[in-house]
CSV table of C-alpha atoms in Angstrom, one decimal:
chain,number,residue,atom,x,y,z
A,1,MET,CA,-23.0,15.9,-12.5
A,2,SER,CA,-20.5,17.0,-9.9
A,3,THR,CA,-20.7,15.5,-6.4
A,4,GLN,CA,-18.2,17.8,-4.8
A,5,LEU,CA,-17.5,17.2,-1.1
A,6,SER,CA,-17.8,20.2,1.1
A,7,TRP,CA,-14.9,20.9,3.4
A,8,GLN,CA,-17.5,21.3,6.2
A,9,ALA,CA,-19.1,17.8,5.6
A,10,LYS,CA,-18.5,15.3,8.4
A,11,GLU,CA,-19.6,12.4,6.1
A,12,ALA,CA,-19.5,11.6,2.5
A,13,THR,CA,-21.5,9.5,0.1
A,14,ILE,CA,-19.6,6.9,-1.9
A,15,GLY,CA,-19.7,9.2,-5.0
A,16,GLU,CA,-18.4,12.2,-3.1
A,17,LEU,CA,-15.6,10.2,-1.5
A,18,ALA,CA,-14.7,8.6,-4.8
A,19,GLU,CA,-14.6,12.0,-6.6
A,20,ARG,CA,-12.6,13.7,-3.8
A,21,ALA,CA,-10.2,10.7,-3.4
A,22,GLY,CA,-9.7,10.3,-7.2
A,23,VAL,CA,-10.8,6.6,-7.2
A,24,ALA,CA,-13.7,4.7,-8.6
A,25,THR,CA,-16.6,3.8,-6.4
A,26,SER,CA,-15.8,0.1,-7.1
A,27,ALA,CA,-12.4,0.7,-5.5
A,28,LEU,CA,-14.0,2.0,-2.4
A,29,ARG,CA,-16.4,-1.0,-2.3
A,30,TYR,CA,-13.4,-3.3,-2.7
A,31,TYR,CA,-11.4,-1.5,0.0
A,32,GLU,CA,-14.4,-1.8,2.3
A,33,ARG,CA,-14.7,-5.5,1.6
A,34,GLU,CA,-11.0,-5.9,2.4
A,35,GLY,CA,-11.4,-4.1,5.7
A,36,LEU,CA,-9.3,-1.2,4.7
A,37,ILE,CA,-12.0,1.4,5.2
A,38,HIS,CA,-15.4,1.4,6.9
A,39,SER,CA,-18.8,3.0,6.4
A,40,ARG,CA,-22.1,3.2,8.1
A,41,ARG,CA,-25.4,2.5,6.4
A,42,THR,CA,-28.3,4.9,6.3
A,43,SER,CA,-31.9,3.7,6.8
A,44,GLY,CA,-32.0,3.5,2.9
A,45,ASN,CA,-28.9,1.2,3.0
A,46,GLN,CA,-26.6,3.8,1.5
A,47,ARG,CA,-23.0,4.0,2.5
A,48,ARG,CA,-21.7,7.0,4.4
A,49,TYR,CA,-18.0,7.5,5.1
A,50,SER,CA,-16.5,9.7,7.8
A,51,ARG,CA,-14.3,12.5,6.4
A,52,ASP,CA,-11.1,10.9,7.8
A,53,THR,CA,-11.7,8.0,5.3
A,54,LEU,CA,-10.1,10.4,2.7
A,55,ARG,CA,-6.8,10.0,4.5
A,56,ARG,CA,-7.2,6.3,4.8
A,57,VAL,CA,-7.9,6.0,1.0
A,58,ALA,CA,-4.9,8.2,0.3
A,59,PHE,CA,-2.7,6.0,2.5
A,60,VAL,CA,-4.0,2.8,0.8
A,61,ARG,CA,-3.3,4.3,-2.7
A,62,ALA,CA,0.2,5.5,-1.8
A,63,SER,CA,1.0,2.2,-0.1
A,64,GLN,CA,-0.2,0.2,-3.2
A,65,ARG,CA,2.1,2.4,-5.4
A,66,LEU,CA,5.0,1.3,-3.2
A,67,GLY,CA,4.0,-2.4,-3.7
A,68,ILE,CA,2.9,-3.0,-0.2
A,69,PRO,CA,0.5,-5.9,0.0
A,70,LEU,CA,-3.1,-5.2,1.1
A,71,ALA,CA,-2.7,-7.5,4.1
A,72,ALA,CA,0.1,-5.3,5.4
A,73,ILE,CA,-1.9,-2.2,4.6
A,74,ARG,CA,-4.8,-3.6,6.6
A,75,GLU,CA,-2.6,-4.4,9.6
A,76,ALA,CA,-1.2,-0.9,9.6
A,77,LEU,CA,-4.6,0.7,9.3
A,78,ALA,CA,-5.8,-1.4,12.3
A,79,LEU,CA,-3.3,0.6,14.4
A,80,LEU,CA,-5.2,3.7,13.7
A,81,PRO,CA,-8.1,4.8,16.0
A,82,GLU,CA,-11.7,4.3,15.1
A,83,GLY,CA,-14.2,7.1,15.6
A,84,ARG,CA,-11.7,9.9,15.5
A,85,THR,CA,-9.4,11.5,13.0
A,86,PRO,CA,-5.9,10.0,13.3
A,87,THR,CA,-3.3,12.4,14.7
A,88,PRO,CA,0.2,13.0,13.3
A,89,GLU,CA,1.5,10.7,16.1
A,90,ASP,CA,-0.9,7.9,15.0
A,91,TRP,CA,0.4,8.2,11.4
A,92,ALA,CA,4.0,8.3,12.6
A,93,ARG,CA,3.4,5.0,14.5
A,94,VAL,CA,2.0,3.4,11.3
A,95,SER,CA,4.8,4.7,9.1
A,96,GLU,CA,7.5,3.4,11.5
A,97,CYS,CA,6.2,-0.2,10.9
A,98,TRP,CA,7.3,0.0,7.3
A,99,ARG,CA,10.6,1.9,7.6
A,100,ALA,CA,12.8,-1.2,7.5
A,101,ASP,CA,10.9,-2.8,4.7
A,102,LEU,CA,10.9,0.4,2.6
A,103,ASN,CA,14.7,0.8,3.2
A,104,GLN,CA,15.2,-2.8,2.1
A,105,ARG,CA,13.1,-2.1,-1.0
A,106,ILE,CA,15.1,1.0,-1.8
A,107,LYS,CA,18.3,-1.0,-1.4
A,108,LEU,CA,17.1,-3.7,-3.7
A,109,MET,CA,15.8,-1.3,-6.3
A,110,THR,CA,19.1,0.6,-6.3
A,111,GLN,CA,21.0,-2.7,-6.7
A,112,LEU,CA,18.7,-3.6,-9.6
A,113,ARG,CA,19.1,-0.3,-11.3
A,114,ASP,CA,22.9,-0.4,-10.9
A,115,HIS,CA,23.2,-3.9,-12.2
A,116,LEU,CA,20.3,-4.1,-14.6
A,117,THR,CA,22.6,-4.2,-17.7
A,118,GLU,CA,24.7,-7.0,-16.2
A,119,CYS,CA,22.1,-9.5,-14.7
A,120,ILE,CA,18.7,-9.3,-13.2
A,121,GLY,CA,19.6,-11.9,-10.5
A,122,CYS,CA,17.8,-14.7,-12.3
A,123,GLY,CA,20.4,-17.3,-11.8
A,124,CYS,CA,20.2,-18.5,-15.4
A,125,LEU,CA,23.2,-19.4,-17.5
A,126,SER,CA,21.8,-18.0,-20.7
A,127,LEU,CA,24.0,-14.9,-20.6
A,128,SER,CA,27.8,-15.1,-20.7
A,129,HIS,CA,28.0,-12.8,-17.7
A,130,CYS,CA,25.9,-15.1,-15.6
A,131,ALA,CA,28.6,-17.8,-15.8
A,132,LEU,CA,30.8,-15.4,-13.9
A,133,ALA,CA,28.2,-14.2,-11.4
A,134,ASN,CA,26.6,-17.6,-10.9
A,135,PRO,CA,29.1,-20.4,-11.9
A,136,TYR,CA,27.5,-23.8,-12.3
A,137,ASP,CA,24.1,-22.3,-11.4
A,138,THR,CA,24.9,-22.5,-7.6
A,139,LEU,CA,22.0,-20.0,-7.0
A,140,GLY,CA,19.6,-22.5,-8.5
A,141,GLU,CA,20.3,-24.7,-5.5
A,142,GLU,CA,18.8,-22.1,-3.3
A,143,GLY,CA,15.4,-22.3,-5.0
A,144,PRO,CA,13.5,-21.1,-8.0
A,145,GLY,CA,13.2,-17.5,-9.3
A,146,PRO,CA,15.6,-14.6,-8.8
A,147,ARG,CA,18.0,-15.3,-6.0
A,148,SER,CA,20.7,-12.6,-5.8
A,149,LEU,CA,18.2,-9.8,-5.7
A,150,ALA,CA,15.7,-11.5,-3.5
A,151,GLY,CA,14.9,-9.8,-0.2
A,152,CYS,CA,12.4,-9.6,2.5
A,153,SER,CA,9.3,-8.1,1.0
A,154,SER,CA,6.7,-9.7,3.2
A,155,GLY,CA,5.3,-6.3,4.2
A,156,GLU,CA,4.8,-7.6,7.7
A,157,CYS,CA,4.0,-4.8,10.2
A,158,CYS,CA,5.6,-4.5,13.6
């Protein structure tokens, strides 16, 4: 049974929103529990989502694909207005929060791609090339895990 959301609808049921957004209803419930989206309850305790929730769900999904933590997504969404559809200016303000972080991620991914055949920045001495890139395991003194490709990925918003 199709639960197609009409373009004229101001609100959507959880099934309508899930179908239109291309996510499972369980994902919407999870996003709501995490404070990423909001609904109102009917007298029968059914969820109703405002139409602009579609944009928020799309934003959450795109952000997740970029590897941005849910906490950072929540902070960014908190910058958007409640009770009205966000304007392009609202979205521009949110996107500016992540510009530096995304540029850093791009830089690190480019570095990883370009050096993947040499070393993944692990700091181990198991490969002969690591002895050249990390003699005497000096990167190990900086801490555990990958060191030479480690960057700021906190996802903190401005």
